PDB file of C-alpha atoms and ligand atoms in Angstrom:
ATOM      1  CA  MET A   1      25.836  30.550  -5.330  1.00  0.00           C
ATOM      2  CA  GLY A   2      24.226  33.421  -7.520  1.00  0.00           C
ATOM      3  CA  GLU A   3      20.446  33.815  -7.955  1.00  0.00           C
ATOM      4  CA  ILE A   4      19.120  30.506  -9.803  1.00  0.00           C
ATOM      5  CA  PRO A   5      16.845  31.849 -12.643  1.00  0.00           C
ATOM      6  CA  GLU A   6      13.557  30.224 -12.672  1.00  0.00           C
ATOM      7  CA  SER A   7      13.882  29.337 -16.423  1.00  0.00           C
ATOM      8  CA  HIS A   8      16.573  27.091 -15.394  1.00  0.00           C
ATOM      9  CA  PRO A   9      15.532  23.430 -16.129  1.00  0.00           C
ATOM     10  CA  ARG A  10      17.006  22.220 -12.977  1.00  0.00           C
ATOM     11  CA  TYR A  11      15.383  25.157 -10.851  1.00  0.00           C
ATOM     12  CA  LEU A  12      13.391  23.227  -8.383  1.00  0.00           C
ATOM     13  CA  SER A  13      16.072  20.617  -7.596  1.00  0.00           C
ATOM     14  CA  LEU A  14      18.555  23.508  -7.372  1.00  0.00           C
ATOM     15  CA  LYS A  15      16.456  25.526  -4.977  1.00  0.00           C
ATOM     16  CA  THR A  16      15.837  22.266  -2.933  1.00  0.00           C
ATOM     17  CA  ARG A  17      19.543  21.809  -2.719  1.00  0.00           C
ATOM     18  CA  GLU A  18      20.146  25.058  -1.665  1.00  0.00           C
ATOM     19  CA  LYS A  19      17.673  24.547   1.192  1.00  0.00           C
ATOM     20  CA  ILE A  20      19.762  21.576   2.735  1.00  0.00           C
ATOM     21  CA  SER A  21      22.932  23.405   2.128  1.00  0.00           C
ATOM     22  CA  GLN A  22      21.877  26.548   4.169  1.00  0.00           C
ATOM     23  CA  ALA A  23      20.199  24.369   6.834  1.00  0.00           C
ATOM     24  CA  MET A  24      23.777  22.374   7.054  1.00  0.00           C
ATOM     25  CA  LYS A  25      25.600  25.720   7.478  1.00  0.00           C
ATOM     26  CA  LYS A  26      23.324  26.573  10.539  1.00  0.00           C
ATOM     27  CA  GLY A  27      23.820  23.208  12.076  1.00  0.00           C
ATOM     28  CA  ILE A  28      20.162  22.000  11.582  1.00  0.00           C
ATOM     29  CA  THR A  29      20.985  19.539   8.717  1.00  0.00           C
ATOM     30  CA  HIS A  30      23.964  17.045   9.542  1.00  0.00           C
ATOM     31  CA  GLU A  31      26.550  17.076   6.972  1.00  0.00           C
ATOM     32  CA  THR A  32      25.753  13.254   6.059  1.00  0.00           C
ATOM     33  CA  GLY A  33      22.208  14.730   5.311  1.00  0.00           C
ATOM     34  CA  LEU A  34      23.936  16.244   2.277  1.00  0.00           C
ATOM     35  CA  ILE A  35      24.927  12.833   1.101  1.00  0.00           C
ATOM     36  CA  ALA A  36      21.471  11.260   1.837  1.00  0.00           C
ATOM     37  CA  HIS A  37      19.809  13.926   0.010  1.00  0.00           C
ATOM     38  CA  GLY A  38      21.961  13.133  -3.210  1.00  0.00           C
ATOM     39  CA  ARG A  39      20.883   9.534  -3.099  1.00  0.00           C
ATOM     40  CA  GLY A  40      17.333  10.550  -2.777  1.00  0.00           C
ATOM     41  CA  GLU A  41      17.771  12.678  -5.723  1.00  0.00           C
ATOM     42  CA  ALA A  42      19.115   9.646  -7.589  1.00  0.00           C
ATOM     43  CA  PHE A  43      16.036   7.918  -7.004  1.00  0.00           C
ATOM     44  CA  ASP A  44      13.585  10.713  -7.829  1.00  0.00           C
ATOM     45  CA  TYR A  45      15.256  10.983 -11.095  1.00  0.00           C
ATOM     46  CA  LEU A  46      14.265   7.274 -11.626  1.00  0.00           C
ATOM     47  CA  ILE A  47      10.800   7.891 -10.758  1.00  0.00           C
ATOM     48  CA  GLY A  48      10.663  10.639 -13.271  1.00  0.00           C
ATOM     49  CA  GLU A  49      10.396  13.544 -10.000  1.00  0.00           C
ATOM     50  CA  LYS A  50       6.720  13.042  -9.980  1.00  0.00           C
ATOM     51  CA  THR A  51       4.460  11.232  -7.453  1.00  0.00           C
ATOM     52  CA  THR A  52       3.691   7.982  -9.188  1.00  0.00           C
ATOM     53  CA  SER A  53       0.237   6.499  -8.750  1.00  0.00           C
ATOM     54  CA  PHE A  54       1.851   3.649  -6.257  1.00  0.00           C
ATOM     55  CA  ALA A  55       2.899   6.542  -4.047  1.00  0.00           C
ATOM     56  CA  ASP A  56      -0.349   8.135  -4.618  1.00  0.00           C
ATOM     57  CA  ASP A  57      -2.056   4.987  -3.213  1.00  0.00           C
ATOM     58  CA  ALA A  58       0.585   4.604  -0.214  1.00  0.00           C
ATOM     59  CA  GLU A  59       0.121   8.102   0.447  1.00  0.00           C
ATOM     60  CA  ARG A  60      -3.792   7.662   1.012  1.00  0.00           C
ATOM     61  CA  THR A  61      -3.232   4.551   2.949  1.00  0.00           C
ATOM     62  CA  ALA A  62      -0.857   6.520   5.317  1.00  0.00           C
ATOM     63  CA  ALA A  63      -3.551   9.308   5.614  1.00  0.00           C
ATOM     64  CA  ALA A  64      -6.309   6.403   6.818  1.00  0.00           C
ATOM     65  CA  ALA A  65      -3.640   5.214   9.211  1.00  0.00           C
ATOM     66  CA  LEU A  66      -2.610   8.650  10.545  1.00  0.00           C
ATOM     67  CA  LEU A  67      -6.531   9.238  11.050  1.00  0.00           C
ATOM     68  CA  ILE A  68      -7.502   6.066  13.015  1.00  0.00           C
ATOM     69  CA  ALA A  69      -4.453   6.120  15.148  1.00  0.00           C
ATOM     70  CA  GLU A  70      -4.814   7.223  18.917  1.00  0.00           C
ATOM     71  CA  ASN A  71      -1.310   8.745  19.538  1.00  0.00           C
ATOM     72  CA  PRO A  72       0.052   9.613  15.974  1.00  0.00           C
ATOM     73  CA  VAL A  73       3.640  11.101  15.802  1.00  0.00           C
ATOM     74  CA  ILE A  74       5.605  12.724  12.873  1.00  0.00           C
ATOM     75  CA  SER A  75       9.352  12.215  13.441  1.00  0.00           C
ATOM     76  CA  ILE A  76      11.663  14.946  12.594  1.00  0.00           C
ATOM     77  CA  ASN A  77      15.142  14.885  11.284  1.00  0.00           C
ATOM     78  CA  GLY A  78      17.696  17.462   9.930  1.00  0.00           C
ATOM     79  CA  ASN A  79      16.942  16.973   6.570  1.00  0.00           C
ATOM     80  CA  VAL A  80      13.021  16.875   7.044  1.00  0.00           C
ATOM     81  CA  VAL A  81      13.161  20.027   8.774  1.00  0.00           C
ATOM     82  CA  ALA A  82      15.166  21.672   5.931  1.00  0.00           C
ATOM     83  CA  LEU A  83      13.084  20.574   3.206  1.00  0.00           C
ATOM     84  CA  ALA A  84       9.122  20.541   4.527  1.00  0.00           C
ATOM     85  CA  PRO A  85       8.865  22.234   7.871  1.00  0.00           C
ATOM     86  CA  GLU A  86       5.721  24.400   7.136  1.00  0.00           C
ATOM     87  CA  GLU A  87       4.070  21.069   5.584  1.00  0.00           C
ATOM     88  CA  CYS A  88       4.768  18.705   8.545  1.00  0.00           C
ATOM     89  CA  ILE A  89       3.387  21.332  10.922  1.00  0.00           C
ATOM     90  CA  SER A  90       0.111  21.809   8.734  1.00  0.00           C
ATOM     91  CA  LEU A  91      -0.229  17.948   8.363  1.00  0.00           C
ATOM     92  CA  ALA A  92       0.097  17.519  12.274  1.00  0.00           C
ATOM     93  CA  ASP A  93      -2.244  20.172  12.904  1.00  0.00           C
ATOM     94  CA  LEU A  94      -4.503  18.747  10.692  1.00  0.00           C
ATOM     95  CA  ILE A  95      -4.701  15.091  11.815  1.00  0.00           C
ATOM     96  CA  PRO A  96      -3.930  15.874  14.882  1.00  0.00           C
ATOM     97  CA  ALA A  97      -0.528  14.481  15.325  1.00  0.00           C
ATOM     98  CA  LYS A  98       2.504  15.111  17.501  1.00  0.00           C
ATOM     99  CA  LEU A  99       5.708  16.478  16.087  1.00  0.00           C
ATOM    100  CA  GLU A 100       9.060  14.847  17.743  1.00  0.00           C
ATOM    101  CA  VAL A 101      12.720  15.451  16.954  1.00  0.00           C
ATOM    102  CA  ASN A 102      14.277  12.085  16.731  1.00  0.00           C
ATOM    103  CA  LEU A 103      17.871  12.342  15.084  1.00  0.00           C
ATOM    104  CA  PHE A 104      20.300   9.781  13.881  1.00  0.00           C
ATOM    105  CA  HIS A 105      23.241  12.026  14.796  1.00  0.00           C
ATOM    106  CA  ARG A 106      21.765  13.025  17.925  1.00  0.00           C
ATOM    107  CA  THR A 107      23.306  16.239  19.847  1.00  0.00           C
ATOM    108  CA  ASP A 108      21.518  18.379  22.304  1.00  0.00           C
ATOM    109  CA  VAL A 109      22.420  21.349  20.253  1.00  0.00           C
ATOM    110  CA  ARG A 110      21.138  19.971  16.958  1.00  0.00           C
ATOM    111  CA  VAL A 111      17.824  18.846  18.701  1.00  0.00           C
ATOM    112  CA  ASP A 112      17.434  22.680  20.354  1.00  0.00           C
ATOM    113  CA  LYS A 113      18.043  24.054  16.779  1.00  0.00           C
ATOM    114  CA  ILE A 114      15.619  21.805  14.981  1.00  0.00           C
ATOM    115  CA  VAL A 115      12.832  22.242  17.664  1.00  0.00           C
ATOM    116  CA  LYS A 116      13.397  26.135  17.307  1.00  0.00           C
ATOM    117  CA  GLU A 117      13.107  25.784  13.588  1.00  0.00           C
ATOM    118  CA  LEU A 118       9.784  24.122  13.968  1.00  0.00           C
ATOM    119  CA  LYS A 119       8.787  26.880  16.471  1.00  0.00           C
ATOM    120  CA  ASN A 120       9.553  29.574  14.237  1.00  0.00           C
ATOM    121  CA  ASN A 121       7.683  28.135  11.571  1.00  0.00           C
ATOM    122  CA  GLY A 122       4.568  28.040  13.502  1.00  0.00           C
ATOM    123  CA  ALA A 123       4.668  24.759  15.587  1.00  0.00           C
ATOM    124  CA  LYS A 124       3.189  24.970  19.055  1.00  0.00           C
ATOM    125  CA  GLU A 125       4.609  22.205  20.842  1.00  0.00           C
ATOM    126  CA  VAL A 126       7.691  19.818  19.680  1.00  0.00           C
ATOM    127  CA  TYR A 127       8.486  16.713  21.356  1.00  0.00           C
ATOM    128  CA  GLY A 128      11.892  15.171  21.693  1.00  0.00           C
ATOM    129  CA  LYS A 129      14.007  17.351  24.114  1.00  0.00           C
ATOM    130  CA  THR A 130      12.752  15.514  27.203  1.00  0.00           C
ATOM    131  CA  ALA A 131      14.249  12.053  25.801  1.00  0.00           C
ATOM    132  CA  ASP A 132      12.978  10.099  28.661  1.00  0.00           C
ATOM    133  CA  ALA A 133      12.749   6.810  27.319  1.00  0.00           C
ATOM    134  CA  SER A 134      14.283   4.768  24.662  1.00  0.00           C
ATOM    135  CA  ILE A 135      13.625   2.552  21.797  1.00  0.00           C
ATOM    136  CA  PRO A 136      14.425  -1.261  22.986  1.00  0.00           C
ATOM    137  CA  ASP A 137      17.196  -2.698  20.831  1.00  0.00           C
ATOM    138  CA  LEU A 138      18.893   0.410  19.390  1.00  0.00           C
ATOM    139  CA  ASP A 139      22.307   1.090  20.428  1.00  0.00           C
ATOM    140  CA  HIS A 140      23.468   4.782  21.209  1.00  0.00           C
ATOM    141  CA  ASP A 141      21.812   7.906  21.324  1.00  0.00           C
ATOM    142  CA  ARG A 142      19.244   7.394  18.085  1.00  0.00           C
ATOM    143  CA  GLY A 143      17.302   5.256  20.266  1.00  0.00           C
ATOM    144  CA  LEU A 144      16.294   8.166  22.739  1.00  0.00           C
ATOM    145  CA  CYS A 145      12.807   9.449  22.287  1.00  0.00           C
ATOM    146  CA  ASP A 146       9.964  11.011  24.694  1.00  0.00           C
ATOM    147  CA  ARG A 147       7.848   8.817  26.482  1.00  0.00           C
ATOM    148  CA  GLU A 148       4.577  10.792  25.449  1.00  0.00           C
ATOM    149  CA  GLY A 149       5.796  11.025  22.054  1.00  0.00           C
ATOM    150  CA  ILE A 150       7.060   8.111  19.794  1.00  0.00           C
ATOM    151  CA  PHE A 151       7.615   5.722  22.863  1.00  0.00           C
ATOM    152  CA  SER A 152       4.173   5.561  23.471  1.00  0.00           C
ATOM    153  CA  ALA A 153       2.760   6.326  19.673  1.00  0.00           C
ATOM    154  CA  ASP A 154       0.731   3.625  17.973  1.00  0.00           C
ATOM    155  CA  VAL A 155       1.589   5.031  14.451  1.00  0.00           C
ATOM    156  CA  VAL A 156       4.772   6.965  13.527  1.00  0.00           C
ATOM    157  CA  LEU A 157       5.469   8.609  10.316  1.00  0.00           C
ATOM    158  CA  VAL A 158       9.292   8.637   9.527  1.00  0.00           C
ATOM    159  CA  PRO A 159      10.453  10.454   6.585  1.00  0.00           C
ATOM    160  CA  LEU A 160      14.174   9.613   5.534  1.00  0.00           C
ATOM    161  CA  GLU A 161      14.913   6.916   8.305  1.00  0.00           C
ATOM    162  CA  ASP A 162      17.499   4.341   8.954  1.00  0.00           C
ATOM    163  CA  GLY A 163      16.343   0.816   8.622  1.00  0.00           C
ATOM    164  CA  ASP A 164      17.237  -0.227  12.000  1.00  0.00           C
ATOM    165  CA  ARG A 165      15.114   2.159  13.880  1.00  0.00           C
ATOM    166  CA  CYS A 166      12.432   1.171  11.565  1.00  0.00           C
ATOM    167  CA  GLN A 167      12.642  -2.475  12.476  1.00  0.00           C
ATOM    168  CA  SER A 168      12.715  -1.565  16.266  1.00  0.00           C
ATOM    169  CA  LEU A 169       9.652   0.584  15.896  1.00  0.00           C
ATOM    170  CA  ARG A 170       7.967  -2.354  14.437  1.00  0.00           C
ATOM    171  CA  ASN A 171       8.962  -4.766  16.965  1.00  0.00           C
ATOM    172  CA  MET A 172       7.562  -2.392  19.578  1.00  0.00           C
ATOM    173  CA  GLY A 173       4.293  -3.092  17.934  1.00  0.00           C
ATOM    174  CA  LYS A 174       3.950   0.238  16.105  1.00  0.00           C
ATOM    175  CA  THR A 175       2.695   0.952  12.688  1.00  0.00           C
ATOM    176  CA  VAL A 176       5.449   2.528  10.787  1.00  0.00           C
ATOM    177  CA  ILE A 177       4.841   4.863   7.807  1.00  0.00           C
ATOM    178  CA  ALA A 178       8.048   5.375   5.776  1.00  0.00           C
ATOM    179  CA  ILE A 179       8.916   7.914   3.095  1.00  0.00           C
ATOM    180  CA  ASP A 180      11.902   6.916   1.125  1.00  0.00           C
ATOM    181  CA  LEU A 181      12.717   7.429  -2.358  1.00  0.00           C
ATOM    182  CA  ASN A 182      14.811   4.381  -2.249  1.00  0.00           C
ATOM    183  CA  PRO A 183      12.305   1.307  -2.698  1.00  0.00           C
ATOM    184  CA  ILE A 184      15.217  -1.082  -1.968  1.00  0.00           C
ATOM    185  CA  SER A 185      16.181   0.315   1.249  1.00  0.00           C
ATOM    186  CA  ARG A 186      15.755  -1.724   4.501  1.00  0.00           C
ATOM    187  CA  THR A 187      13.525   0.980   5.399  1.00  0.00           C
ATOM    188  CA  ALA A 188      11.370   0.697   2.653  1.00  0.00           C
ATOM    189  CA  ARG A 189      11.169  -3.110   3.164  1.00  0.00           C
ATOM    190  CA  THR A 190      10.669  -2.954   6.568  1.00  0.00           C
ATOM    191  CA  ALA A 191       7.806  -0.342   7.095  1.00  0.00           C
ATOM    192  CA  ASN A 192       4.183  -1.140   7.197  1.00  0.00           C
ATOM    193  CA  ILE A 193       3.427   1.419   4.675  1.00  0.00           C
ATOM    194  CA  THR A 194       6.137   2.838   2.416  1.00  0.00           C
ATOM    195  CA  ILE A 195       6.124   6.041   0.527  1.00  0.00           C
ATOM    196  CA  VAL A 196       8.275   6.109  -2.430  1.00  0.00           C
ATOM    197  CA  ASP A 197       8.147   9.656  -3.092  1.00  0.00           C
ATOM    198  CA  ASN A 198       9.995  13.053  -2.388  1.00  0.00           C
ATOM    199  CA  VAL A 199       9.071  14.027   1.036  1.00  0.00           C
ATOM    200  CA  THR A 200       8.446  17.505  -0.235  1.00  0.00           C
ATOM    201  CA  ARG A 201       5.575  16.032  -2.395  1.00  0.00           C
ATOM    202  CA  ALA A 202       4.768  13.453   0.108  1.00  0.00           C
ATOM    203  CA  ILE A 203       3.802  15.335   3.048  1.00  0.00           C
ATOM    204  CA  PRO A 204       1.271  17.576   0.928  1.00  0.00           C
ATOM    205  CA  ASN A 205      -0.165  14.800  -0.747  1.00  0.00           C
ATOM    206  CA  ILE A 206      -0.647  13.000   2.601  1.00  0.00           C
ATOM    207  CA  GLU A 207      -2.618  15.975   3.860  1.00  0.00           C
ATOM    208  CA  LYS A 208      -4.679  16.480   0.568  1.00  0.00           C
ATOM    209  CA  TRP A 209      -5.875  12.632   1.481  1.00  0.00           C
ATOM    210  CA  VAL A 210      -6.456  13.423   5.102  1.00  0.00           C
ATOM    211  CA  LYS A 211      -8.742  16.055   4.109  1.00  0.00           C
ATOM    212  CA  LYS A 212     -10.606  13.767   1.619  1.00  0.00           C
ATOM    213  CA  LEU A 213     -10.887  10.994   4.169  1.00  0.00           C
ATOM    214  CA  LYS A 214     -11.470  12.737   7.355  1.00  0.00           C
ATOM    215  CA  ASN A 215     -15.301  12.061   7.395  1.00  0.00           C
ATOM    216  CA  LYS A 216     -15.011   8.601   6.152  1.00  0.00           C
ATOM    217  CA  GLU A 217     -16.207   5.781   8.748  1.00  0.00           C
ATOM    218  CA  GLU A 218     -13.632   4.275  10.882  1.00  0.00           C
ATOM    219  CA  LYS A 219     -14.338   0.852   9.559  1.00  0.00           C
ATOM    220  CA  GLU A 220     -13.495   1.999   6.030  1.00  0.00           C
ATOM    221  CA  LEU A 221     -10.334   3.656   7.038  1.00  0.00           C
ATOM    222  CA  LYS A 222      -9.249   0.407   8.759  1.00  0.00           C
ATOM    223  CA  GLU A 223     -10.264  -1.888   5.953  1.00  0.00           C
ATOM    224  CA  MET A 224      -7.831   0.214   3.910  1.00  0.00           C
ATOM    225  CA  VAL A 225      -4.918  -0.135   6.133  1.00  0.00           C
ATOM    226  CA  ARG A 226      -5.659  -3.824   6.835  1.00  0.00           C
ATOM    227  CA  SER A 227      -5.671  -4.447   2.928  1.00  0.00           C
ATOM    228  CA  TRP A 228      -2.800  -2.538   2.302  1.00  0.00           C
ATOM    229  CA  ASP A 229      -0.138  -4.955   0.246  1.00  0.00           C
ATOM    230  CA  ASN A 230       3.370  -3.046   1.012  1.00  0.00           C
ATOM    231  CA  GLU A 231       5.355  -5.759  -0.877  1.00  0.00           C
ATOM    232  CA  LYS A 232       3.293  -5.621  -3.907  1.00  0.00           C
ATOM    233  CA  MET A 233       3.536  -1.778  -3.993  1.00  0.00           C
ATOM    234  CA  LEU A 234       7.341  -1.935  -3.857  1.00  0.00           C
ATOM    235  CA  GLU A 235       7.453  -4.596  -6.694  1.00  0.00           C
ATOM    236  CA  GLU A 236       5.208  -2.399  -8.933  1.00  0.00           C
ATOM    237  CA  THR A 237       7.287   0.359  -8.390  1.00  0.00           C
ATOM    238  CA  LEU A 238      10.654  -1.256  -9.268  1.00  0.00           C
ATOM    239  CA  SER A 239       8.962  -2.771 -12.486  1.00  0.00           C
ATOM    240  CA  PHE A 240       7.644   1.068 -13.008  1.00  0.00           C
ATOM    241  CA  ILE A 241      11.379   2.121 -12.872  1.00  0.00           C
ATOM    242  CA  SER A 242      12.561  -0.375 -15.119  1.00  0.00           C
ATOM    243  CA  LYS A 243      10.009  -0.058 -17.678  1.00  0.00           C
ATOM    244  CA  ARG A 244      10.518   3.801 -17.604  1.00  0.00           C
ATOM    245  CA  LEU A 245      14.359   3.277 -18.098  1.00  0.00           C
ATOM    246  CA  ASN A 246      13.784   0.949 -20.998  1.00  0.00           C
ATOM    247  CA  SER A 247      11.509   3.437 -22.700  1.00  0.00           C
ATOM    248  CA  LEU A 248      13.966   6.075 -22.528  1.00  0.00           C
ATOM    249  CA  PHE A 249      16.113   4.390 -25.302  1.00  0.00           C
TER     250      PHE A 249
HETATM  251  O1  PTJ B 301      19.227  14.543  10.907  1.00  0.00           O
HETATM  252  P1  PTJ B 301      19.797  13.028  11.624  1.00  0.00           P
HETATM  253  O2  PTJ B 301      20.820  13.277  12.319  1.00  0.00           O
HETATM  254  O3  PTJ B 301      18.598  12.363  12.057  1.00  0.00           O
HETATM  255  O4  PTJ B 301      20.454  12.319  10.117  1.00  0.00           O
HETATM  256  C1  PTJ B 301      19.427  12.252   8.779  1.00  0.00           C
HETATM  257  C2  PTJ B 301      20.093  11.313   8.042  1.00  0.00           C
HETATM  258  C3  PTJ B 301      19.131  11.528   6.685  1.00  0.00           C
HETATM  259  C4  PTJ B 301      21.505  11.993   7.446  1.00  0.00           C
HETATM  260  C5  PTJ B 301      20.147   9.727   8.207  1.00  0.00           C
HETATM  261  O5  PTJ B 301      18.982   9.641   8.626  1.00  0.00           O
HETATM  262  C6  PTJ B 301      20.540   9.073   7.300  1.00  0.00           C
HETATM  263  O6  PTJ B 301      21.650   8.900   7.126  1.00  0.00           O
HETATM  264  O7  PTJ B 301      19.906   8.531   6.369  1.00  0.00           O
HETATM  265  P2  PTJ B 301      20.164   7.439   5.375  1.00  0.00           P
HETATM  266  O8  PTJ B 301      20.547   6.107   5.930  1.00  0.00           O
HETATM  267  O9  PTJ B 301      21.207   7.921   4.220  1.00  0.00           O
HETATM  268  O10 PTJ B 301      18.707   7.199   4.671  1.00  0.00           O
HETATM  269  C7  PTJ B 301      18.049   8.259   3.815  1.00  0.00           C
HETATM  270  C8  PTJ B 301      17.304   7.917   3.035  1.00  0.00           C
HETATM  271  O11 PTJ B 301      16.090   8.760   2.479  1.00  0.00           O
HETATM  272  C9  PTJ B 301      17.812   7.201   1.511  1.00  0.00           C
HETATM  273  O12 PTJ B 301      17.463   6.100   1.414  1.00  0.00           O
HETATM  274  C10 PTJ B 301      17.616   8.304   0.387  1.00  0.00           C
HETATM  275  O13 PTJ B 301      17.264   7.729  -0.768  1.00  0.00           O
HETATM  276  C11 PTJ B 301      16.073   8.973   1.347  1.00  0.00           C
HETATM  277  N1  PTJ B 301      15.952  10.240   0.838  1.00  0.00           N
HETATM  278  C12 PTJ B 301      16.625  11.108   0.883  1.00  0.00           C
HETATM  279  N2  PTJ B 301      16.127  12.368   0.585  1.00  0.00           N
HETATM  280  C13 PTJ B 301      14.846  12.131   0.359  1.00  0.00           C
HETATM  281  C14 PTJ B 301      14.878  10.858   0.596  1.00  0.00           C
HETATM  282  N3  PTJ B 301      13.452  10.343   0.761  1.00  0.00           N
HETATM  283  C15 PTJ B 301      12.270  11.036   0.513  1.00  0.00           C
HETATM  284  N4  PTJ B 301      12.375  12.353   0.105  1.00  0.00           N
HETATM  285  C16 PTJ B 301      13.730  12.915   0.065  1.00  0.00           C
HETATM  286  N5  PTJ B 301      13.921  14.396   0.006  1.00  0.00           N
END
């Protein structure tokens, strides 16, 4: 692909596609990650490619949950590392939280490549290679995780997740924060806090909220998380999309 001019109306979208495509060529993003990205793009289009007020509320609540957590972990897959590596590292450093590579299409080669990519972007420690534990009720290698990481985490941030794993993490008693542009996916409906936003906007926005909330009383943060109504937020997001579509014609 030739150089994309900044004046192109779809500049950001095309640059983002380029990132995913390059990461796939390097064996970091799985080939089906491109399909997942396309689905994400379609839903992003429906919300107007901007953080909605509902997503912003979810991002604030996610920040509160991460701040009160004892062992928070950010789960990284092949799409996330292609789109927001520095942003994830920066958020993990600030909270502080652990970073763990946890893949749907797991191979040792891909895990190694993603760990290396994170380290090249400045991550000091990355979990996921040891894989000395597994998430109960999940078939196959996608349940593999680190005992010191996701297995013992109390709060897990899972961008671009599959619904099964989200449910299994919840069955383990963990608080799951999902980032998923599709508000009707199983993941979106299963997570405790769902962020219907692009991971490229969501991670920096959670970081903005972490900075704002860092000095708040724990009691206040706990109340923010306790009173979060995920179902209501999903309903409001769907209603926002349908009103937006109606207003276009
Ligand atoms: O790297 P691996 O092996 O762990 O595989 C990762 C993928 C993403 C391929 C795997 O988890 C997968 O197949 O996911 P799904 O089931 O296709 O779900 C991906 C979800 O993420 C979909 O609901 C998309 O709408 C959503 N999505 C895609 N791109 C983005 C997104 N959500 C937020 N930001 C995005 N940029």
